[in-house]
XYZ file of C-alpha atoms in Angstrom:
616
model
C 0.000 0.000 0.000
C 2.789 2.431 0.827
C 4.450 1.808 -2.565
C 1.147 2.315 -4.288
C 0.473 5.487 -2.366
C 3.973 6.747 -3.096
C 3.551 6.046 -6.793
C 0.219 7.835 -6.808
C 1.721 10.789 -5.009
C 4.617 11.032 -7.485
C 2.268 10.786 -10.426
C 0.012 13.532 -8.967
C 3.012 15.794 -8.356
C 4.261 15.304 -11.900
C 0.761 16.031 -13.227
C 0.501 19.207 -11.144
C 3.949 20.333 -12.325
C 2.947 19.655 -15.938
C -0.276 21.612 -15.544
C 1.558 24.523 -13.839
C 4.124 24.587 -16.640
C 1.380 24.562 -19.251
C -0.372 27.445 -17.502
C 2.908 29.345 -17.303
C 3.549 28.824 -21.012
C -0.041 29.843 -21.820
C 0.290 32.986 -19.677
C 3.581 33.886 -21.359
C 2.006 33.344 -24.787
C -0.947 35.530 -23.843
C 1.389 38.287 -22.657
C 3.405 38.091 -25.843
C 0.230 38.246 -27.947
C -1.022 41.211 -25.880
C 2.284 42.961 -26.514
C 1.929 42.328 -30.257
C -1.665 43.641 -30.228
C -0.596 46.744 -28.311
C 2.231 47.341 -30.759
C -0.264 47.077 -33.627
C -2.280 49.888 -32.050
C 0.789 52.021 -31.447
C 1.798 51.745 -35.106
C -1.317 53.713 -36.005
C 0.594 56.836 -34.931
C 3.477 58.463 -36.785
C 4.615 60.417 -33.734
C 8.344 59.970 -33.031
C 8.927 57.465 -30.272
C 10.286 58.754 -27.011
C 13.653 57.076 -26.417
C 15.427 57.366 -23.123
C 19.181 57.859 -23.316
C 21.043 54.788 -22.200
C 22.508 55.189 -18.759
C 25.025 53.227 -16.832
C 22.479 52.839 -14.046
C 20.675 50.344 -16.235
C 23.810 48.267 -16.369
C 24.198 48.359 -12.626
C 26.743 51.119 -12.013
C 24.127 53.737 -10.980
C 25.895 56.695 -12.739
C 24.320 58.432 -15.759
C 26.347 57.922 -18.941
C 24.987 60.869 -20.961
C 27.865 62.659 -22.607
C 27.841 65.816 -24.698
C 26.332 64.041 -27.685
C 23.730 62.421 -25.456
C 22.692 65.740 -23.989
C 22.523 67.302 -27.474
C 20.288 64.482 -28.654
C 18.126 64.813 -25.583
C 17.781 68.572 -26.070
C 16.944 68.096 -29.759
C 14.238 65.507 -28.921
C 12.731 67.872 -26.374
C 12.831 70.844 -28.748
C 11.213 68.908 -31.591
C 8.519 67.317 -29.448
C 4.920 68.353 -29.907
C 4.703 69.369 -26.253
C 7.486 71.954 -26.587
C 6.065 73.229 -29.896
C 2.727 73.914 -28.210
C 4.488 75.640 -25.310
C 6.428 77.880 -27.710
C 3.263 78.683 -29.647
C 1.577 79.653 -26.381
C 4.561 81.824 -25.399
C 4.460 83.525 -28.802
C 0.782 84.371 -28.306
C 1.497 85.514 -24.763
C 4.373 87.701 -25.946
C 2.131 89.451 -28.463
C -0.118 90.779 -25.670
C 2.183 93.657 -24.576
C 2.647 94.483 -28.253
C -1.101 95.099 -28.458
C -1.512 96.969 -25.160
C 1.654 99.092 -25.045
C 2.376 101.728 -27.745
C 4.997 100.503 -30.198
C 7.770 102.612 -31.692
C 7.303 100.941 -35.063
C 3.669 102.060 -35.146
C 3.502 105.527 -33.561
C 6.514 107.320 -32.089
C 4.336 110.141 -30.766
C 2.176 107.790 -28.684
C 5.290 106.152 -27.279
C 6.713 109.525 -26.263
C 3.436 110.579 -24.665
C 3.329 107.294 -22.748
C 6.868 107.864 -21.479
C 5.988 111.382 -20.372
C 2.929 110.166 -18.456
C 4.536 107.059 -16.907
C 7.974 108.052 -15.762
C 8.289 105.055 -13.416
C 7.151 102.293 -15.770
C 8.901 103.563 -18.880
C 12.492 102.616 -17.831
C 11.268 99.103 -16.952
C 9.455 98.765 -20.273
C 12.541 99.974 -22.115
C 14.729 97.444 -20.304
C 12.476 94.576 -21.415
C 12.056 96.076 -24.925
C 8.289 96.366 -24.477
C 8.135 99.405 -26.776
C 9.624 97.248 -29.561
C 8.096 93.855 -28.799
C 8.151 92.345 -32.284
C 11.802 93.192 -32.873
C 12.954 92.381 -29.330
C 15.535 89.707 -28.574
C 13.195 87.563 -26.478
C 10.340 87.614 -29.008
C 12.750 86.778 -31.846
C 14.166 83.893 -29.802
C 10.705 82.409 -29.249
C 9.922 82.896 -32.932
C 13.084 81.150 -34.135
C 12.807 78.285 -31.618
C 9.201 77.672 -32.691
C 10.307 77.656 -36.313
C 13.081 75.107 -35.625
C 10.788 73.004 -33.420
C 8.129 72.729 -36.113
C 10.638 71.740 -38.787
C 12.297 69.184 -36.522
C 8.876 67.768 -35.659
C 7.564 67.597 -39.214
C 10.521 66.077 -41.059
C 10.668 62.703 -39.222
C 6.886 62.401 -39.068
C 6.642 63.007 -42.796
C 9.160 60.251 -43.457
C 7.289 57.815 -41.227
C 3.969 58.743 -42.802
C 5.315 58.186 -46.325
C 6.651 54.824 -45.166
C 3.226 53.846 -43.866
C 1.593 54.885 -47.133
C 3.974 52.628 -49.051
C 3.462 49.665 -46.712
C 0.463 47.398 -46.303
C -1.752 47.155 -43.223
C -0.381 44.538 -40.762
C -1.842 41.088 -40.536
C -4.601 40.134 -38.118
C -3.740 39.526 -34.440
C -4.079 35.969 -33.232
C -7.010 36.761 -30.939
C -9.405 39.261 -32.483
C -11.600 39.079 -29.379
C -9.125 41.282 -27.572
C -9.852 44.242 -29.828
C -12.382 46.891 -28.740
C -14.841 46.237 -31.607
C -15.610 42.601 -32.484
C -18.291 40.484 -34.149
C -18.523 36.895 -35.407
C -20.902 34.470 -37.124
C -20.942 31.131 -38.969
C -21.666 30.752 -42.640
C -21.850 27.991 -45.231
C -19.857 30.059 -47.733
C -16.327 28.991 -48.512
C -13.553 30.848 -46.584
C -11.928 31.958 -49.859
C -15.239 33.396 -51.075
C -15.754 35.238 -47.761
C -12.283 36.793 -47.929
C -12.839 37.804 -51.570
C -16.169 39.380 -50.657
C -14.526 41.165 -47.707
C -11.914 42.668 -50.051
C -14.726 43.983 -52.262
C -16.775 45.412 -49.367
C -13.772 47.109 -47.784
C -12.584 48.453 -51.123
C -15.963 50.082 -51.785
C -15.687 51.800 -48.391
C -12.268 53.223 -49.448
C -10.236 50.966 -47.154
C -6.758 49.901 -48.203
C -7.179 46.141 -47.996
C -5.189 43.024 -48.844
C -5.294 39.321 -47.995
C -2.884 38.261 -45.259
C -2.998 34.513 -44.574
C -6.449 33.416 -43.457
C -7.636 37.011 -42.960
C -8.109 40.297 -44.768
C -6.353 43.342 -43.288
C -7.639 46.831 -44.088
C -6.879 50.366 -42.959
C -8.530 53.752 -43.416
C -8.141 57.313 -42.167
C -4.690 58.245 -43.465
C -5.990 61.791 -43.984
C -5.904 62.249 -40.204
C -2.125 62.201 -40.114
C -1.979 64.023 -43.455
C -4.126 66.781 -41.944
C -1.836 66.917 -38.918
C 1.217 67.341 -41.151
C -0.568 69.928 -43.317
C -1.439 71.896 -40.183
C 2.175 72.072 -39.036
C 3.525 72.811 -42.512
C 0.941 75.600 -42.811
C 2.200 77.050 -39.527
C 5.717 77.174 -40.985
C 4.391 78.863 -44.132
C 2.611 81.451 -41.983
C 5.744 82.098 -39.904
C 7.846 82.566 -43.044
C 5.189 84.825 -44.592
C 4.977 86.991 -41.466
C 8.772 87.247 -41.260
C 9.034 88.225 -44.930
C 6.243 90.750 -44.473
C 8.078 92.423 -41.590
C 11.477 92.443 -43.301
C 10.388 93.691 -46.730
C 7.326 95.785 -45.886
C 6.825 99.502 -46.453
C 4.107 101.643 -44.914
C 3.418 105.340 -45.005
C 0.685 107.911 -44.559
C -0.480 110.839 -46.633
C -3.161 113.477 -46.002
C -4.704 114.745 -49.235
C -7.136 117.652 -49.592
C -9.767 117.562 -52.304
C -8.147 118.585 -55.580
C -4.622 117.643 -54.488
C -2.736 114.476 -55.361
C -0.019 112.042 -54.326
C 2.869 110.377 -56.147
C 4.409 107.241 -54.674
C 7.848 108.615 -53.864
C 9.530 108.964 -50.474
C 9.393 112.771 -50.527
C 5.588 112.725 -50.867
C 4.887 110.815 -47.649
C 3.927 112.554 -44.418
C 5.481 109.620 -42.565
C 7.160 106.470 -43.846
C 8.399 103.252 -42.223
C 9.877 100.129 -43.739
C 11.395 96.770 -42.884
C 15.115 96.282 -42.359
C 15.581 94.622 -45.779
C 13.340 96.983 -47.721
C 14.725 98.711 -50.817
C 13.223 102.111 -51.645
C 13.713 101.380 -55.340
C 10.932 98.797 -55.085
C 8.237 101.465 -54.576
C 5.512 100.838 -57.129
C 5.302 103.777 -59.578
C 1.815 105.268 -59.456
C 0.008 108.484 -58.526
C -3.542 109.557 -57.758
C -5.616 112.727 -57.315
C -8.454 113.083 -54.771
C -11.352 114.447 -56.824
C -13.998 114.338 -54.132
C -14.698 112.933 -50.705
C -18.267 111.886 -49.909
C -19.361 111.313 -46.324
C -22.982 110.806 -45.260
C -24.387 110.396 -41.755
C -27.606 109.308 -40.094
C -29.615 112.499 -39.649
C -32.271 111.416 -37.128
C -33.096 108.834 -34.501
C -30.915 107.360 -31.779
C -28.098 106.772 -34.288
C -27.946 110.364 -35.481
C -24.435 111.216 -36.615
C -23.456 107.589 -37.325
C -21.412 107.379 -40.547
C -23.187 105.728 -43.460
C -20.906 106.406 -46.408
C -17.177 107.113 -46.584
C -15.924 107.279 -50.160
C -12.800 108.824 -51.654
C -13.259 109.265 -55.402
C -9.866 109.329 -57.069
C -8.177 109.290 -60.446
C -5.006 107.219 -60.552
C -2.256 106.473 -63.037
C -0.125 103.346 -62.968
C 3.435 103.919 -64.080
C 4.881 107.086 -65.535
C 2.849 107.052 -68.751
C -0.076 104.807 -67.854
C -3.664 105.700 -68.737
C -5.717 107.585 -66.187
C -8.387 105.526 -64.447
C -11.122 106.294 -61.946
C -11.719 104.407 -58.715
C -13.533 104.724 -55.407
C -11.671 103.935 -52.177
C -13.849 102.904 -49.242
C -13.116 101.679 -45.720
C -11.664 98.155 -45.991
C -11.880 98.409 -49.798
C -8.425 99.692 -50.786
C -7.106 100.700 -54.158
C -4.592 98.048 -55.290
C -1.883 99.127 -57.713
C 0.960 96.746 -58.575
C 0.819 94.980 -55.205
C 0.567 98.227 -53.220
C -2.642 98.926 -51.314
C -4.027 102.399 -50.648
C -6.363 102.377 -47.630
C -8.769 105.122 -46.556
C -8.222 105.555 -42.819
C -9.537 109.007 -41.797
C -11.154 112.189 -42.991
C -11.800 115.731 -41.786
C -12.302 119.349 -42.843
C -9.901 121.928 -44.257
C -11.167 125.530 -43.975
C -10.178 127.704 -46.928
C -8.716 131.018 -45.682
C -7.299 134.093 -47.398
C -4.763 136.319 -45.613
C -4.194 139.910 -46.770
C -1.719 142.480 -45.568
C -2.515 146.077 -44.574
C -2.607 147.180 -48.219
C -5.155 144.525 -49.158
C -2.633 142.408 -51.019
C -3.331 138.648 -50.858
C -0.458 137.067 -48.943
C -1.739 133.489 -48.946
C -4.838 131.577 -49.902
C -5.017 127.890 -49.119
C -7.020 125.172 -47.422
C -5.700 124.255 -43.970
C -6.407 120.688 -42.720
C -7.514 120.592 -39.084
C -7.281 117.626 -36.738
C -10.584 116.048 -35.510
C -10.859 115.595 -31.749
C -14.248 113.867 -31.434
C -16.761 111.807 -33.415
C -18.633 114.939 -34.525
C -15.387 116.155 -36.157
C -14.837 119.100 -33.852
C -11.382 120.091 -35.126
C -8.391 122.057 -34.003
C -5.210 123.222 -35.662
C -3.040 126.159 -36.664
C -2.838 128.497 -39.644
C 0.719 129.662 -40.325
C 1.798 132.436 -42.702
C 5.549 132.063 -43.041
C 6.405 134.181 -46.075
C 5.117 137.233 -47.953
C 3.626 139.251 -45.089
C 4.869 142.732 -44.086
C 3.511 144.818 -41.263
C 2.426 148.476 -41.629
C 6.083 149.563 -41.380
C 7.085 147.244 -44.223
C 8.971 144.821 -41.952
C 8.778 141.139 -42.837
C 7.195 139.103 -40.106
C 5.196 135.913 -39.678
C 1.563 135.399 -38.706
C -0.018 132.596 -36.748
C -3.647 131.787 -35.967
C -4.985 129.227 -33.554
C -7.991 127.634 -35.234
C -10.984 125.820 -33.779
C -13.601 124.510 -36.226
C -17.038 122.934 -35.833
C -18.970 121.643 -38.883
C -22.339 122.101 -37.097
C -22.457 124.874 -34.491
C -25.319 124.833 -31.976
C -25.394 128.630 -31.745
C -24.372 131.338 -29.306
C -25.471 130.875 -25.720
C -25.867 127.106 -26.102
C -22.815 125.857 -24.271
C -19.251 125.504 -25.449
C -18.286 125.566 -29.077
C -18.469 121.914 -29.984
C -19.957 120.305 -33.060
C -23.440 118.835 -32.785
C -23.255 116.813 -36.012
C -20.367 115.560 -38.195
C -21.864 116.949 -41.397
C -21.084 120.547 -42.442
C -24.558 121.959 -41.788
C -23.568 125.129 -39.883
C -19.765 125.519 -40.072
C -18.043 128.009 -37.774
C -14.318 128.796 -37.559
C -12.915 130.437 -34.412
C -9.567 132.212 -34.763
C -7.121 133.976 -32.446
C -4.253 135.992 -33.997
C -0.487 136.221 -33.263
C 2.568 137.749 -34.962
C 6.293 137.224 -34.622
C 8.544 134.225 -35.230
C 6.890 130.836 -35.824
C 10.176 129.079 -35.029
C 10.266 127.257 -38.339
C 13.691 128.678 -39.203
C 15.389 126.910 -36.272
C 15.548 123.614 -38.163
C 13.660 121.758 -35.436
C 10.594 119.721 -36.490
C 7.185 121.144 -35.566
C 3.697 119.785 -35.229
C 1.657 121.268 -38.080
C -1.461 121.227 -35.896
C 0.089 123.256 -33.065
C 1.207 126.878 -32.861
C 4.343 127.737 -30.876
C 3.679 131.218 -29.462
C 6.809 131.451 -27.302
C 8.362 133.981 -29.735
C 5.128 135.617 -30.854
C 2.977 138.506 -29.643
C -0.784 138.617 -29.465
C -2.874 140.896 -31.610
C -5.027 142.958 -29.232
C -8.625 144.030 -29.628
C -9.969 147.419 -28.522
C -10.275 146.142 -24.944
C -6.652 145.077 -24.818
C -7.495 141.380 -24.895
C -6.357 138.683 -27.321
C -7.910 139.311 -30.704
C -10.262 136.438 -31.538
C -13.468 135.935 -33.438
C -15.893 133.256 -34.636
C -16.390 133.340 -38.404
C -18.982 131.980 -40.762
C -18.067 131.333 -44.417
C -17.525 134.680 -46.131
C -16.723 136.594 -42.921
C -13.321 138.011 -41.992
C -11.244 138.947 -38.988
C -9.557 142.385 -39.242
C -6.202 142.583 -37.548
C -5.492 145.513 -35.197
C -4.052 148.800 -36.405
C -4.772 148.037 -40.049
C -2.252 145.153 -40.136
C -4.411 143.161 -42.560
C -7.168 140.560 -42.342
C -8.007 136.866 -42.647
C -11.160 135.714 -44.431
C -12.975 132.397 -43.994
C -13.794 131.559 -47.631
C -15.348 128.115 -47.220
C -14.495 124.506 -46.452
C -13.042 121.554 -48.262
C -12.653 117.988 -47.040
C -9.503 115.974 -46.699
C -8.834 112.241 -46.570
C -5.936 110.437 -44.955
C -4.544 107.391 -46.760
C -2.256 104.592 -45.696
C -0.086 103.284 -48.523
C 1.320 99.869 -47.658
C 3.306 97.232 -49.474
C 3.593 93.995 -47.521
C 4.752 90.886 -49.386
C 3.717 87.548 -47.999
C 0.078 88.389 -47.265
C -1.143 85.931 -49.885
C 1.079 83.178 -48.469
C -0.087 83.974 -44.948
C -3.743 83.737 -46.016
C -3.121 80.479 -47.851
C -1.285 79.085 -44.826
C -4.124 80.074 -42.500
C -6.709 78.351 -44.709
C -4.527 75.240 -45.005
C -3.975 75.208 -41.219
C -7.721 75.284 -40.562
C -8.352 72.511 -43.115
C -5.531 70.381 -41.721
C -6.669 70.882 -38.141
C -10.228 69.904 -39.069
C -8.930 66.729 -40.722
C -6.743 65.789 -37.742
C -9.640 66.311 -35.322
C -12.569 64.742 -37.175
C -10.963 61.906 -39.169
C -10.233 58.691 -37.253
C -7.435 56.340 -38.194
C -8.709 52.752 -37.884
C -7.962 49.192 -38.961
C -10.317 46.308 -39.666
C -9.546 42.598 -39.939
C -11.808 39.883 -41.373
C -10.817 36.301 -40.660
C -12.607 33.380 -42.353
C -11.592 29.788 -41.438
C -13.308 26.442 -41.709
C -14.468 25.059 -38.370
C -14.179 21.484 -37.115
C -17.713 20.717 -38.321
C -16.986 22.039 -41.821
C -18.865 25.334 -41.346
C -16.928 28.584 -42.019
C -16.388 30.812 -39.000
C -16.173 34.550 -39.795
C -14.606 37.001 -37.339
C -14.447 40.769 -37.760
C -12.644 43.194 -35.471
C -11.657 46.848 -35.546
C -9.022 48.956 -33.854
C -8.901 52.767 -33.788
C -6.132 55.161 -32.857
C -8.474 56.699 -30.301
C -11.655 55.501 -28.675
C -14.743 56.318 -30.714
C -18.338 55.182 -30.650
C -18.372 55.235 -34.443
C -15.918 52.338 -34.785
C -18.383 49.646 -33.552
C -21.095 51.219 -35.715
C -18.858 51.130 -38.776
C -17.864 47.541 -38.050
C -21.543 46.624 -37.765
C -22.258 48.237 -41.154
C -19.367 46.322 -42.718
C -20.630 43.073 -41.201
C -24.125 43.731 -42.520
C -22.713 44.327 -46.019
C -20.622 41.133 -45.861
C -23.539 39.030 -44.646
C -25.270 39.521 -48.017
C -22.453 37.435 -49.533
C -21.755 35.204 -46.542
C -25.176 34.701 -44.877
C -25.552 33.258 -41.414
C -25.695 29.479 -41.359
C -28.929 28.015 -39.858
C -28.626 26.613 -36.365
C -28.675 22.836 -35.909
C -31.546 21.589 -33.747
C -30.400 17.991 -33.021
C -31.304 17.097 -29.419
C -28.536 15.822 -27.180
C -28.406 12.106 -26.403
C -28.351 12.675 -22.659
C -29.729 15.466 -20.534
C -27.034 18.078 -20.019
C -24.739 16.608 -22.668
C -23.622 18.956 -25.414
C -25.360 18.615 -28.757
C -23.580 18.397 -32.109
C -23.739 22.156 -32.660
C -23.092 23.358 -29.132
C -19.341 23.140 -29.385
C -19.219 25.268 -32.534
C -21.805 27.661 -31.190
C -19.791 28.252 -28.048
C -16.653 28.732 -30.119
C -17.916 31.328 -32.603
C -21.673 31.643 -32.196
C -24.321 30.792 -34.801
C -25.410 34.440 -35.245
C -23.553 37.718 -35.804
C -22.534 39.317 -32.530
C -22.874 43.112 -32.599
C -19.651 44.852 -31.568
C -21.420 46.169 -28.484
C -21.942 42.550 -27.400
C -18.324 41.606 -27.950
C -16.544 39.901 -25.030
C -14.437 42.082 -22.772
C -10.736 42.279 -23.412
C -9.024 39.157 -22.196
C -12.228 37.115 -21.993
C -11.782 33.414 -22.742
C -14.091 30.597 -23.682
């Protein structure tokens, strides 16, 4: 008995060891298959793989082995990663905020100077951090260049991997399709070869790239997702290059033109002119135009009274030195385009026409003087300067100056201060105060044309000994004291201010923006997915069909699409009827139970698929 028991014990131990070894081998096989399935999902992405630099700690020494080359590689991988590119793009947007809130030297020097005068404490700090020149500052340029390099370093390897995937075929089916997130199966009497051929046709009609791989058909769709991602990043590079070219080669200037006057596109004709660092003045487009008429209409009644309705500058322009004269109308946001140069209408105002005479009645000057609007009703202020041609009653040459205040629609005397009640010229009034002496224009220092420097001038006095001043209607005049002459308000003309800009790269920037939006839409709304169809003959001679799908990201549409594909394939490979043979003994499996438990005798909707890792 003891020998028998010992033999039984040894046999049981060997059996247990055999079963444990079999389970171990099965577990190892399952892990290996799971690793293969996971790798199949990871290959749906073309993103560069993150590789850790090899260190000596992995070999047991515990000391990092990253040398200079290792650190350079690590820095390059970090710089060209999508995470760093997004951070740099965010920093670029963040850096543009002070450029929008703080006056910039490249836009308006006068506003910058006024800001410095009003903020004596902040200005030195802003100057130290180059906040008055944000877009040409060292820190903004560094972010710009790093973003540029990061995008290129990110795109080049991904493009190569994407082209490689386009040239390759979808991988073969995993061993266990039940592990995939979308799965369905059924049995059919159709031959396995016929099922696979039908699957190729169904998948091809749905624009899948499909091919037969062993006992299954492998198909893939959604390559436009990665293509859209690459297009988006390439479009960003195009936009960055276009913006850089626009800043380096741009030219921009302003010109105020009174009705009847004109402008020729030369540097001497501009009131102000700015250009990029690589701009060549010889590239100014040759053209000229004359402002024939300015038309401005306003709402005359209701709560929106005074709101502009029409702003039109009617011009005649000539392209080139001997080009034909053409007519055009320049409106707000509708510029005149001549040889790549755009002429924008940006402002308008009034220019009173005045005539100055000396004591003998001789006309010294007669011109229209543009005045600067200070409110929405075009209340305007400025200065009238007579620099040459005037002599006083003793015959001595001197200069005259008048401070001017103009309202296109005056409310009337005794109705508050002299401010315009309406932007249209319904009741124009010009208020003048007179001075004589030196205007200071001979000193060589620049002056504001809208301001009068009276530091070296004397006031004309009225009979009460006060400053000589008067409000004039068109046709009225102001007589200077002691028979020194007069100034007459003849009428009013209108002026328009134009911005003439030449900025190459705008077309490329617009094209890049459109391409970026299209690429981003494709990368967000197109799903990369793979589908496998396996058809094998079962032990009972009936074909078992399995379908499974795998997407790059989780989506409820993948099971729905797999169900539609299964429904289309069933028309060629219909479900085999279930066998109804009764089992010989109660509880014993019938002839069809084994096959039914293995694959099922009806299609299983992907929503009913077994959980990952489920086994029979």
